[in-house]
Tab-separated table of C-alpha atoms and ligand atoms in Angstrom:
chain	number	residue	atom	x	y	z
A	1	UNK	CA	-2.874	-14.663	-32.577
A	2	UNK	CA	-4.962	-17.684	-31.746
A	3	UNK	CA	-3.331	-20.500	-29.560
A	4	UNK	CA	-1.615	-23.165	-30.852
A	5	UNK	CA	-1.290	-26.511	-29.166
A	6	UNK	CA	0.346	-28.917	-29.101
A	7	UNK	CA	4.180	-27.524	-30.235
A	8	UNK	CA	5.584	-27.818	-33.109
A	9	UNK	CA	7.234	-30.847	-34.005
A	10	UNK	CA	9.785	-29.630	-36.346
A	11	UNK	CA	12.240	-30.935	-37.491
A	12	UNK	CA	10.994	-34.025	-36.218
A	13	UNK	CA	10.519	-36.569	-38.639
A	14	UNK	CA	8.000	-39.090	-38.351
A	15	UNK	CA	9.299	-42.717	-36.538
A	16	UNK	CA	9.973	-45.611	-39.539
A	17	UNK	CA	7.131	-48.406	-39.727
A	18	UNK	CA	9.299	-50.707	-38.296
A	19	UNK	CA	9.235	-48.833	-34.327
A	20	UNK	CA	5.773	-50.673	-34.245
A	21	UNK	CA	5.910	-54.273	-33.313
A	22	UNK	CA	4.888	-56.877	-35.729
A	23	UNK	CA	1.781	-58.209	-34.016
A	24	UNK	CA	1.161	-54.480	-33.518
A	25	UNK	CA	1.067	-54.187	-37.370
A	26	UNK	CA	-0.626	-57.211	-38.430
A	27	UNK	CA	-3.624	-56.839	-35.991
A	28	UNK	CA	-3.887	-52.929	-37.286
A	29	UNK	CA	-3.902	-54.312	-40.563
A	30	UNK	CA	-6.289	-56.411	-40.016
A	31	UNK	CA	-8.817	-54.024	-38.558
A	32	UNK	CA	-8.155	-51.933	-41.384
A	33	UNK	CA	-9.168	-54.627	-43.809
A	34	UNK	CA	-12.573	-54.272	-41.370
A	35	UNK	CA	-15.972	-52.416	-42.752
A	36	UNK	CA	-15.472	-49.406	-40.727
A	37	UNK	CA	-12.855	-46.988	-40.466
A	38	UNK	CA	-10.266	-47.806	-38.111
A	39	UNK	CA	-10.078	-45.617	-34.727
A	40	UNK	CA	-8.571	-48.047	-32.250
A	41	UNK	CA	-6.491	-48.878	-29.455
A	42	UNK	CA	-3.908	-52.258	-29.379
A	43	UNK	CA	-2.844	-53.103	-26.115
A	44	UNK	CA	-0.034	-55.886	-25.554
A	45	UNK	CA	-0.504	-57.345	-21.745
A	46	UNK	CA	2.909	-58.800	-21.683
A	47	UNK	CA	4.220	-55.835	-22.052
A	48	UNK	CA	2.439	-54.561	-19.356
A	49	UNK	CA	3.417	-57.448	-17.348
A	50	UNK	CA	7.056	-57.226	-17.825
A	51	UNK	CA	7.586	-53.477	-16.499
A	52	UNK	CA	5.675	-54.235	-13.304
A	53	UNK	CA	8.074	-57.768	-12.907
A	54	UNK	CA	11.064	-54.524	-13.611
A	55	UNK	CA	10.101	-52.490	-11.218
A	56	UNK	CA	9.020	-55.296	-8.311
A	57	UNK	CA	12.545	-56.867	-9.037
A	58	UNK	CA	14.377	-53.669	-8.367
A	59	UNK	CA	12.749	-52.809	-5.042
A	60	UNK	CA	13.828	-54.396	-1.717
A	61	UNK	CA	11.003	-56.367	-0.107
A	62	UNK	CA	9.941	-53.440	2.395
A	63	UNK	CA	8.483	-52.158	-0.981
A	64	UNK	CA	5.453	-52.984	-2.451
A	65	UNK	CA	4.042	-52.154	-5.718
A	66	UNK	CA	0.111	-51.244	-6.418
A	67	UNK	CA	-1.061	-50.230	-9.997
A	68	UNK	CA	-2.567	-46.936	-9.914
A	69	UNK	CA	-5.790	-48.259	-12.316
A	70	UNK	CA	-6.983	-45.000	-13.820
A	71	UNK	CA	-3.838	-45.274	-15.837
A	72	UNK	CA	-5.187	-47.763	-17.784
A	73	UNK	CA	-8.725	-49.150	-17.218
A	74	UNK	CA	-8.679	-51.581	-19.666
A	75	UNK	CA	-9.982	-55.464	-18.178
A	76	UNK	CA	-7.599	-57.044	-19.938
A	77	UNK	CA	-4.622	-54.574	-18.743
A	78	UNK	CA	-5.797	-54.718	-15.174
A	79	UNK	CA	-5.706	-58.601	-15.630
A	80	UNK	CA	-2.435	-58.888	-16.976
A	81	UNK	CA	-0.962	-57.128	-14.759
A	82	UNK	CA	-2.690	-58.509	-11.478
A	83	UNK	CA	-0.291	-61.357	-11.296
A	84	UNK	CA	3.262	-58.866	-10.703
A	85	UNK	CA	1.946	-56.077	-8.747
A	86	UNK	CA	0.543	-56.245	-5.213
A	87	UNK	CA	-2.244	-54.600	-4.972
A	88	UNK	CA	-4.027	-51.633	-6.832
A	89	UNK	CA	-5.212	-48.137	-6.513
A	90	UNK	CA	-8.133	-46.822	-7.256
A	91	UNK	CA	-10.735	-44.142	-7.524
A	92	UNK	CA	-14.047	-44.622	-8.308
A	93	UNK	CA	-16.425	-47.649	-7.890
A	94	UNK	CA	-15.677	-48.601	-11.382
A	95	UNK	CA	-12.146	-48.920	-10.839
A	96	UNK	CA	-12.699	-50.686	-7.238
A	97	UNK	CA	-14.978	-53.554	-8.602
A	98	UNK	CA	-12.011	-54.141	-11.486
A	99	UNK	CA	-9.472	-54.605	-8.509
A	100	UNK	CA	-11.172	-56.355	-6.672
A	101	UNK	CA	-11.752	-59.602	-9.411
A	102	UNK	CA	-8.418	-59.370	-9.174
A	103	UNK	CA	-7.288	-59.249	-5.164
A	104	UNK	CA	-7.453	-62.003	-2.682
A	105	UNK	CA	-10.544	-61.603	-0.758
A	106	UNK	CA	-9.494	-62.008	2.264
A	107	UNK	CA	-9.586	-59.385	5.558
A	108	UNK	CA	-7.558	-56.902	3.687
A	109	UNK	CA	-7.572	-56.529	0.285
A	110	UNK	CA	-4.606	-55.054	-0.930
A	111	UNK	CA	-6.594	-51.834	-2.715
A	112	UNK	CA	-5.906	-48.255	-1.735
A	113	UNK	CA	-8.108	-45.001	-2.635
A	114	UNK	CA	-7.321	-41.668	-2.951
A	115	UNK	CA	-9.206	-38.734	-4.900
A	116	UNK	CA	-10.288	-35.249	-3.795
A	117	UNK	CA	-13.624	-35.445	-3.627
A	118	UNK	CA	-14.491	-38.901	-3.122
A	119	UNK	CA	-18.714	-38.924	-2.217
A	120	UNK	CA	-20.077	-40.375	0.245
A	121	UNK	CA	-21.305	-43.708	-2.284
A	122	UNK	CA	-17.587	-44.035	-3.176
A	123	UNK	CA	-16.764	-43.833	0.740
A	124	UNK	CA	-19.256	-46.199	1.515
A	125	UNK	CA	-18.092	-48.558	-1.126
A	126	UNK	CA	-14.834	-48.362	0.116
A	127	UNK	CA	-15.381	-49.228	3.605
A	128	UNK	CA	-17.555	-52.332	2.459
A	129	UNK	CA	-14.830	-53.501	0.595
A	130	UNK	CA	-12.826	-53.445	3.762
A	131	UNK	CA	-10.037	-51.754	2.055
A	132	UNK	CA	-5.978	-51.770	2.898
A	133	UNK	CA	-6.279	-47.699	3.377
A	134	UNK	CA	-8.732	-44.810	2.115
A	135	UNK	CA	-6.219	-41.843	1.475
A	136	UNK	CA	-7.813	-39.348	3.135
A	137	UNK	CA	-8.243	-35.757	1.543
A	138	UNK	CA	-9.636	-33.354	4.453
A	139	UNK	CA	-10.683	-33.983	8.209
A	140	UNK	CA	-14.416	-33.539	6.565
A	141	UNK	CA	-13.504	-36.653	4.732
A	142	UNK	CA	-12.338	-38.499	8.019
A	143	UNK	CA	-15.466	-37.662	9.646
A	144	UNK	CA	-17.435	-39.334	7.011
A	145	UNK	CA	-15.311	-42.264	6.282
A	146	UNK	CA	-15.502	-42.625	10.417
A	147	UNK	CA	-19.552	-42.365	10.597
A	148	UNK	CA	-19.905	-45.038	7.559
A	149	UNK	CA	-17.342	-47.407	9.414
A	150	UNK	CA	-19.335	-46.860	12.589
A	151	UNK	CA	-22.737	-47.191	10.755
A	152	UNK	CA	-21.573	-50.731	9.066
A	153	UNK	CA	-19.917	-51.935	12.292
A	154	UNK	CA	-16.295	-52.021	11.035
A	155	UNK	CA	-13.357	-50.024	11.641
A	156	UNK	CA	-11.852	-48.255	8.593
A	157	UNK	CA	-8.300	-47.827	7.862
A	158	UNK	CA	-7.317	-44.577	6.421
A	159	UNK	CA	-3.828	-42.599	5.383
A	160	UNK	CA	-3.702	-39.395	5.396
A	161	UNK	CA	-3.283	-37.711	2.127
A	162	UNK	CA	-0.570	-34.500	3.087
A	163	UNK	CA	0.264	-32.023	0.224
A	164	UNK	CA	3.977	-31.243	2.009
A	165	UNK	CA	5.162	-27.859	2.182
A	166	UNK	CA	8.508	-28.083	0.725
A	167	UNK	CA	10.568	-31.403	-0.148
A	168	UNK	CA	13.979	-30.408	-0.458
A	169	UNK	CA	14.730	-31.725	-3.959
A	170	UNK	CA	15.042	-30.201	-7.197
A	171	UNK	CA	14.631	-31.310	-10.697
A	172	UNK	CA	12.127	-32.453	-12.772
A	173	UNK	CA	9.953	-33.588	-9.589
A	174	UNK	CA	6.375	-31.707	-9.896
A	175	UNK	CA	6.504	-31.303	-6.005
A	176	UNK	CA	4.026	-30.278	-3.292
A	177	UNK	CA	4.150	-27.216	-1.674
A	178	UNK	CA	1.671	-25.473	-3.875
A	179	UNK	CA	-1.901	-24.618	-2.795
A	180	UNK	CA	-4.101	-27.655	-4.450
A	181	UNK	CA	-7.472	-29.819	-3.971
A	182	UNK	CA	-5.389	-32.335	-2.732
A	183	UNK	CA	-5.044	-33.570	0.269
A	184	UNK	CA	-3.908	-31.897	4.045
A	185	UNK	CA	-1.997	-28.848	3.800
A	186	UNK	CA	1.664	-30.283	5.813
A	187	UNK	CA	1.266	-26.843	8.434
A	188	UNK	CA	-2.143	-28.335	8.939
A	189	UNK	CA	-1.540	-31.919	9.619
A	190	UNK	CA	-1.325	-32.445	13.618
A	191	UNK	CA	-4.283	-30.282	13.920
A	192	UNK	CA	-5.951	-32.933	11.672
A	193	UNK	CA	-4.902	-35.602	13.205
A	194	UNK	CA	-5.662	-34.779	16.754
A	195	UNK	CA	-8.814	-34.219	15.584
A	196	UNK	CA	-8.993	-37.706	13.721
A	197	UNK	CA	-8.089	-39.460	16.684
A	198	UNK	CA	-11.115	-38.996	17.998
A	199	UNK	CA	-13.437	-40.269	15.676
A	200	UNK	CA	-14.443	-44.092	16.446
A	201	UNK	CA	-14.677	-45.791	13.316
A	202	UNK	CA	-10.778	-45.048	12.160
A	203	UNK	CA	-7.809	-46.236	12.363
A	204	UNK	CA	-5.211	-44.414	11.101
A	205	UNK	CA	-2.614	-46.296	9.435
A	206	UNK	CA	-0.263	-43.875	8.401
A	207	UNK	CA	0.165	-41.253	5.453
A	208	UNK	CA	-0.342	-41.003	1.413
A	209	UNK	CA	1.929	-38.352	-0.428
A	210	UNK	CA	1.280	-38.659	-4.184
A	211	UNK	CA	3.925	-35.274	-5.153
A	212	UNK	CA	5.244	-36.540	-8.411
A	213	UNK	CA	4.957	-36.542	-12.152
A	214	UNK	CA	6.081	-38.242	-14.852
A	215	UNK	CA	9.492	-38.247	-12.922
A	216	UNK	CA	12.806	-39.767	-15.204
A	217	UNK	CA	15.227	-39.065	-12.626
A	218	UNK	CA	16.252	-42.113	-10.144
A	219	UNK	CA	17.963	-40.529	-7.984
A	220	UNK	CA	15.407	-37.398	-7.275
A	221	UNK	CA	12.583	-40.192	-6.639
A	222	UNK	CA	14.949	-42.171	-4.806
A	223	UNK	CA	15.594	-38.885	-2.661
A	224	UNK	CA	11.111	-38.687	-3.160
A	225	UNK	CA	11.034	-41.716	-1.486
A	226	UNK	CA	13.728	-41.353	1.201
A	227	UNK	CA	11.709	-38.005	1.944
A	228	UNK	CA	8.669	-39.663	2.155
A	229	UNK	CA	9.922	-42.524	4.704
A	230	UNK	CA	11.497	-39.996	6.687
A	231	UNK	CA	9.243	-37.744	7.213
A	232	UNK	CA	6.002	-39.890	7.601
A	233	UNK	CA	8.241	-41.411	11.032
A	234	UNK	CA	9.151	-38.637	12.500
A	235	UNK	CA	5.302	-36.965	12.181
A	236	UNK	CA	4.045	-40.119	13.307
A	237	UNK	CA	6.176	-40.389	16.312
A	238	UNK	CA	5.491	-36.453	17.082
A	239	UNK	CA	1.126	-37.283	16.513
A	240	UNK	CA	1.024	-40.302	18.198
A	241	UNK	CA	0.034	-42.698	15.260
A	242	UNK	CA	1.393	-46.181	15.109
A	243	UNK	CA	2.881	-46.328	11.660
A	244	UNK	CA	2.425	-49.145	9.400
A	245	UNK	CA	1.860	-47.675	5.918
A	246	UNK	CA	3.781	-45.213	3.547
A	247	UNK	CA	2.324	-44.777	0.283
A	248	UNK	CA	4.431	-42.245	-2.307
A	249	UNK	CA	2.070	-42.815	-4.712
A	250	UNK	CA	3.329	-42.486	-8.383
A	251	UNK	CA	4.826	-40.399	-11.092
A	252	UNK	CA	7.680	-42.863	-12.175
A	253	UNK	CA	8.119	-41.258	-15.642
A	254	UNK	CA	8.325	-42.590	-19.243
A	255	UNK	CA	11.291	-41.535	-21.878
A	256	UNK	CA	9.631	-39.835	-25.240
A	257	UNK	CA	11.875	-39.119	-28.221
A	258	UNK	CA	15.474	-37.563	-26.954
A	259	UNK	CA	14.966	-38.228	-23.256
A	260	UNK	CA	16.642	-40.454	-21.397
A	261	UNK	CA	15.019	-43.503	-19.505
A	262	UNK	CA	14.624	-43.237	-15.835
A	263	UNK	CA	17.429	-45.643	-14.647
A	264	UNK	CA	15.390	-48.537	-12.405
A	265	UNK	CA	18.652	-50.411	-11.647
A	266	UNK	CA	19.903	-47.006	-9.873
A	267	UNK	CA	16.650	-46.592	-8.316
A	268	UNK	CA	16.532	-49.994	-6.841
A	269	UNK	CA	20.092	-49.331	-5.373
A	270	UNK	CA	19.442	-46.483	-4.184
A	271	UNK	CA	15.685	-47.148	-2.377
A	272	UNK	CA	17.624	-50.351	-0.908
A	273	UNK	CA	19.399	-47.508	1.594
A	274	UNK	CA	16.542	-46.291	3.078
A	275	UNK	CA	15.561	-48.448	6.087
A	276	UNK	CA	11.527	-47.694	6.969
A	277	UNK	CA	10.676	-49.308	10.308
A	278	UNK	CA	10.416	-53.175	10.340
A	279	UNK	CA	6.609	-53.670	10.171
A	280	UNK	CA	6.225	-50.353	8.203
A	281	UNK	CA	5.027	-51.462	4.277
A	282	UNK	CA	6.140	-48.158	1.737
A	283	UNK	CA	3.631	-48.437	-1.588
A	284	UNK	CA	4.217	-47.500	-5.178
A	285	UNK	CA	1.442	-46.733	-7.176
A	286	UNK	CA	2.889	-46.093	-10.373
A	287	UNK	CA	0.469	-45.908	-13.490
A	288	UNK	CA	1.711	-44.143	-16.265
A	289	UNK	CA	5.549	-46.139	-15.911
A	290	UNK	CA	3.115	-49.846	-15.842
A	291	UNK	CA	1.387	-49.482	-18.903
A	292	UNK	CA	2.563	-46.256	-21.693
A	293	UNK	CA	4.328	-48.681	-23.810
A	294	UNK	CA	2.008	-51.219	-23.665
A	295	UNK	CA	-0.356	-49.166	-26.098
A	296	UNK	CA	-0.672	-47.796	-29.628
A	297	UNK	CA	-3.563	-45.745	-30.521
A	298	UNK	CA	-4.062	-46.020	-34.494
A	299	UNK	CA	-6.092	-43.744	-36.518
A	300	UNK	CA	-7.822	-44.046	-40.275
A	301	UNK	CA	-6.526	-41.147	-42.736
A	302	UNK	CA	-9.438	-40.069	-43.608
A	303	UNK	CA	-8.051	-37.143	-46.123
A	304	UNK	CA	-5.302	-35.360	-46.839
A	305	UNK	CA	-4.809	-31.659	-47.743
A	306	UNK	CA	-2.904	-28.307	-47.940
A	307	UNK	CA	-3.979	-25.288	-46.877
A	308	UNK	CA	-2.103	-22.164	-47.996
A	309	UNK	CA	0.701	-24.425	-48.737
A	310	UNK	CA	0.578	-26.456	-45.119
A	311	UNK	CA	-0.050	-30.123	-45.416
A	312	UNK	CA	-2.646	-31.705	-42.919
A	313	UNK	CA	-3.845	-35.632	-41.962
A	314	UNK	CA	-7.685	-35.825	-40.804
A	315	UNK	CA	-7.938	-38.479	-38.974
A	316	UNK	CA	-11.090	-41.067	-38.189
A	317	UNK	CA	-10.375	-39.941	-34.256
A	318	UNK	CA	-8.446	-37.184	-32.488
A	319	UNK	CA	-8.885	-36.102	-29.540
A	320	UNK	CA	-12.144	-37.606	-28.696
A	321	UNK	CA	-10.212	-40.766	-28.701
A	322	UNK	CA	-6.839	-39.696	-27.291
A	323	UNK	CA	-6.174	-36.245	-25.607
A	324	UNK	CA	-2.958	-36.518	-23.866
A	325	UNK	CA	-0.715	-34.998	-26.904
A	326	UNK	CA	-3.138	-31.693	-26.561
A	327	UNK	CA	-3.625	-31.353	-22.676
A	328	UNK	CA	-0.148	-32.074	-21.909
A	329	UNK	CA	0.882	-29.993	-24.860
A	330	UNK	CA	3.419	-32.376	-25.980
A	331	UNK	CA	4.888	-33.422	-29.275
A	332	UNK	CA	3.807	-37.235	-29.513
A	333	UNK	CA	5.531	-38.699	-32.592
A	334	UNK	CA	3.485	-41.196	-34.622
A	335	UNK	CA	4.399	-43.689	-37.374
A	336	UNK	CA	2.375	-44.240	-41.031
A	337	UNK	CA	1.409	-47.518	-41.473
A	338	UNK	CA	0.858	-47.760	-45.055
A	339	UNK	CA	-2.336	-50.039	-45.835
A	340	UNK	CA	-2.137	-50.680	-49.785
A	341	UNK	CA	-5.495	-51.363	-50.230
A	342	UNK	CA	-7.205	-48.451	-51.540
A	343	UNK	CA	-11.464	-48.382	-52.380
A	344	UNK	CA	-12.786	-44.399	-51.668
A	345	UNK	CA	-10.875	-42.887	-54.875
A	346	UNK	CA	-12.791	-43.933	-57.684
A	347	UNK	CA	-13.777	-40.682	-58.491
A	348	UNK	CA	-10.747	-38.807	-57.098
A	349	UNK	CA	-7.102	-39.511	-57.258
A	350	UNK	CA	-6.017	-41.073	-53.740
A	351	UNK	CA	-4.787	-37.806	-51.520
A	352	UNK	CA	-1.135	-37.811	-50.836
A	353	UNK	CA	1.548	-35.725	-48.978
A	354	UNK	CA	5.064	-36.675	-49.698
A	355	UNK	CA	8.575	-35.848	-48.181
A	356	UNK	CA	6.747	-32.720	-46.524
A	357	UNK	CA	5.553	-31.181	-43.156
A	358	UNK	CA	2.285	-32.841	-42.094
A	359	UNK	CA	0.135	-31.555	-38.978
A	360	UNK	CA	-2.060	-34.619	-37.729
A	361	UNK	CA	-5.695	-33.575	-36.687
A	362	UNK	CA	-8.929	-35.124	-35.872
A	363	UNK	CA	-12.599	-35.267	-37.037
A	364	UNK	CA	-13.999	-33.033	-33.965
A	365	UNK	CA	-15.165	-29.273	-35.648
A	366	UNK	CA	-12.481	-27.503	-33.380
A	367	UNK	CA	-8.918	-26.580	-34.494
A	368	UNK	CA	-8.000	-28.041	-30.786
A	369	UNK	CA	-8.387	-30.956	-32.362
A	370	UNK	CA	-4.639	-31.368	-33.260
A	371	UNK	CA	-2.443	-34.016	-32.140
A	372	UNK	CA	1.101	-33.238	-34.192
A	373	UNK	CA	2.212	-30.476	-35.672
A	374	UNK	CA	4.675	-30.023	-38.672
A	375	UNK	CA	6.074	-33.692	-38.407
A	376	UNK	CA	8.313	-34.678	-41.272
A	377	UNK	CA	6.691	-37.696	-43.307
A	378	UNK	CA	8.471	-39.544	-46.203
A	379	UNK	CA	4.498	-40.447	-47.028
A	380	UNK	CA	1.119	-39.791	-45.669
A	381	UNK	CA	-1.990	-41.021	-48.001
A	382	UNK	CA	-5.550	-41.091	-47.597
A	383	UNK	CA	-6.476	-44.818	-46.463
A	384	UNK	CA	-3.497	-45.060	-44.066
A	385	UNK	CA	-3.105	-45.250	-40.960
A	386	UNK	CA	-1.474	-42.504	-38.295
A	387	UNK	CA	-0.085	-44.705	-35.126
A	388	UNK	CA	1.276	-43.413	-31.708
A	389	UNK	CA	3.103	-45.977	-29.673
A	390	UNK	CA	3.379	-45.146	-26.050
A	391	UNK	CA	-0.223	-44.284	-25.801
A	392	UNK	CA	-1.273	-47.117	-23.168
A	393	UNK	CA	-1.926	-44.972	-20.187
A	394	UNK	CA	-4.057	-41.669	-19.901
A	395	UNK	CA	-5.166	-42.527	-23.303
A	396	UNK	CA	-8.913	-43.721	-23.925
A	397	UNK	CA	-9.593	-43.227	-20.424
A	398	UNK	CA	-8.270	-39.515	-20.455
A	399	UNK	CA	-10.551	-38.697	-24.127
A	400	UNK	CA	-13.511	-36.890	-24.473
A	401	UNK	CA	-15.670	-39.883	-25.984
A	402	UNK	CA	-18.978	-38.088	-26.678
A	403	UNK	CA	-18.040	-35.048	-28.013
A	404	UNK	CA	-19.721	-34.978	-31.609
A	405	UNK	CA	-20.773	-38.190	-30.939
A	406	UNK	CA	-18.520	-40.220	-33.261
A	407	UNK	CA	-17.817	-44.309	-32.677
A	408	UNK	CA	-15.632	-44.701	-29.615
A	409	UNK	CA	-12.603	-45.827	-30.299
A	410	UNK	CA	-12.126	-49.656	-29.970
A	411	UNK	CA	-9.800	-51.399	-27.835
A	412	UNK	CA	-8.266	-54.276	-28.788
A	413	UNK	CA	-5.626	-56.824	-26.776
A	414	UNK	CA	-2.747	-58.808	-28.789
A	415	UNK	CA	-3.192	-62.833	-27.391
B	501	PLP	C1	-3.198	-40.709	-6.129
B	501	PLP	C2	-2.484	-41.135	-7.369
B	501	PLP	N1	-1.650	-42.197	-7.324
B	501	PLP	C3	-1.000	-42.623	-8.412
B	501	PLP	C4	-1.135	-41.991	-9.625
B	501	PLP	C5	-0.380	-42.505	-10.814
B	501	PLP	O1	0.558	-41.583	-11.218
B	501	PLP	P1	1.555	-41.906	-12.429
B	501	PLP	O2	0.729	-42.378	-13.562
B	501	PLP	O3	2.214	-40.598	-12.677
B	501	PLP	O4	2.509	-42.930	-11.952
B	501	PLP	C6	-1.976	-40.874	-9.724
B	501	PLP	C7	-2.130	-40.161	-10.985
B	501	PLP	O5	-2.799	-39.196	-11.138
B	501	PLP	C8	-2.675	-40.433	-8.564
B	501	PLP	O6	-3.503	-39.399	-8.614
């Protein structure tokens, strides 16, 4: 039996119209009244804007928030949410130059990079930029980040990047502890850092643990962070490095249908009892928590169909132009927005599948190219258009563009 992916949604039904907000609807409309087929992204900024002023407002000032930009690429995200974070992280040159329009230039800028195998361009780019930290992923990556610094007449600051053995926490934390291109193995660590210590162009700041995913528990990423304080002072104090930087990188989760929202008020309370050492800054580099609801990624009906009694939705899209539903293997629930006007069907009655199971797919010539399975719709019709809210991070950036070589999708921001 061949594999299929993503689950079924049954007996989901479809969301009503009215989940997407009306600016949402008008601007899709609008592009839908365009020449071409619609195959698009609408991001709002504000709302963007408004979870990172949630989550800054809930942390005690030890804490300081960065947004993890390969969330959500987008210039006009990154720009609206400049303003209420405090720095970013990145990793890539692309993502770098974006933060950087958007940090004060001055001796540090608040950027931090992490990535497993970040070249020796990237590096270099990095220590140019004078960056707050370079997460590092392996002592070969030390060396080099040491013999750039030395070469451009700077000192770099790093973090190590530690993939810990075991954090004592259950629940629905995607933890360390398992073997991974990321970062230094925790059995490995003083070994690493002796060896760090004697490089010339470093200075080693303190320690990057990014352990968590799409996390909607306070209290276990209150306990994350707690764990991540903790133990970053007491291996500092046993290596010898003067500690000034704990980063727990991200994984602040998002709610999807039936789940409930991680609770940031109980966070807050909670991250307010752990006391890192005065002149020690903790970062959060949330990405997926900043900017999923922020995005809708709408998609042109191009025809509808049944198939030995099974009703499908082509899209104009799929997932060349948004992947998440299929890699993660998730059900993503959608809404139809119903556009009236009509123009393919002179010859042929305008396709329609009503009060039925519909399974959503794309225009790529792969049955991987599914992105909902078996959802209930009161009424899905050729011309309309297929919307999934919540798709504002890990969305265009996360698609395989080029594959068949369709238009990218467009991206589009609400004023
Ligand atoms: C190093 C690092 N920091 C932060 C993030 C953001 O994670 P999230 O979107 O789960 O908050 C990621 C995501 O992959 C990451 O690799």
């Amino acid at each position: 039996m061949s594999v299929q992916f993503p689950p079924s949604a049954a007996p989901l039904a479809a969301h009503p119209v009215d989940v997407l907000p009306a600016p949402v609807r008008t601007r899709l409309l609008e592009l839908a009244r365009g020449a071409e087929p619609v195959s698009a992204y609408v991001y709002d900024g504000a709302v963007a804007a408004a979870r990172a002023r949630e989550l800054r407002a809930a942390l005690p000032e030890w804490a300081a928030v960065y947004y993890a930009v390969k969330a959500n690429s987008y210039p006009g995200i990154v720009g609206a949410l400049a303003p209420h974070v405090d720095g970013f992280e990145v990793a890539s040159v692309h993502e770098l130059e974006l933060a950087l329009e958007h940090v004060e230039s001055g001796e540090i800028p608040a950027v931090v990079a992490a990535g497993p195998a970040k070249s020796v361009p990237v590096l270099t780019a990095l220590v140019r930029a004078r960056v707050e930290a370079v997460n590092a992923e392996s002592l070969l990556e030390l060396h080099r980040v040491s013999r750039i610094a030395v070469a451009e007449g700077v000192t770099a600051r790093v973090a190590l990047r530690v993939n810990p053995a075991d954090i004592p926490i259950s629940g629905s934390l995607h933890m360390g502890g398992a073997p991974s291109q990321f970062g230094v193995a925790e059995p490995d660590v003083p070994d690493v850092l002796r060896a760090a210590r004697e490089l010339p162009g470093l200075d080693i700041v303190g320690f990057h643990i990014h352990a968590a995913s799409n996390n909607l528990d306070a209290d276990t990423h209150a306990a994350y962070l707690r764990w991540c304080v903790e133990w970053s002072v007491a291996t500092a104090a046993a290596t010898g490095v003067e500690l000034r930087h704990v980063d727990i990188g991200g994984g602040i989760g998002v709610a999807f249908e039936g789940e409930t929202p991680f609770d940031m008020a109980r966070f807050g309370e909670l991250a307010a009892l752990v006391e890192p050492p005065v002149g020690v800054k903790v970062v959060l580099e949330p990405g997926r928590f900043l900017v999923a609801d922020c995005g809708w990624y709408a998609a042109e009906v191009t025809d509808v169909k049944a198939s030995y009694g099974e009703w499908f939705a082509v899209l104009r899209g799929g997932i060349n132009h948004f992947q998440l539903p299929t890699s993660w293997d998730i059900v993503h629930n959608v809404a139809v927005l119903p556009v009236d006007a009509w123009e393919a069907g002179e010859e042929c009655p305008r396709p329609v599948a009503e009060r039925t199971r519909v399974t959503v797919v794309g225009e790529l010539c792969t049955p991987e190219d599914t992105l909902l399975r078996d959802v209930f719709v009161e009424r899905v019709r050729a011309g309309d258009l297929v919307v999934f809210p919540n798709a504002g991070s890990y969305g265009w950036e996360f698609a395989m563009h080029s594959f068949l070589g369709h238009p990218v999708a467009g991206r589009h921001l609400l004023a």
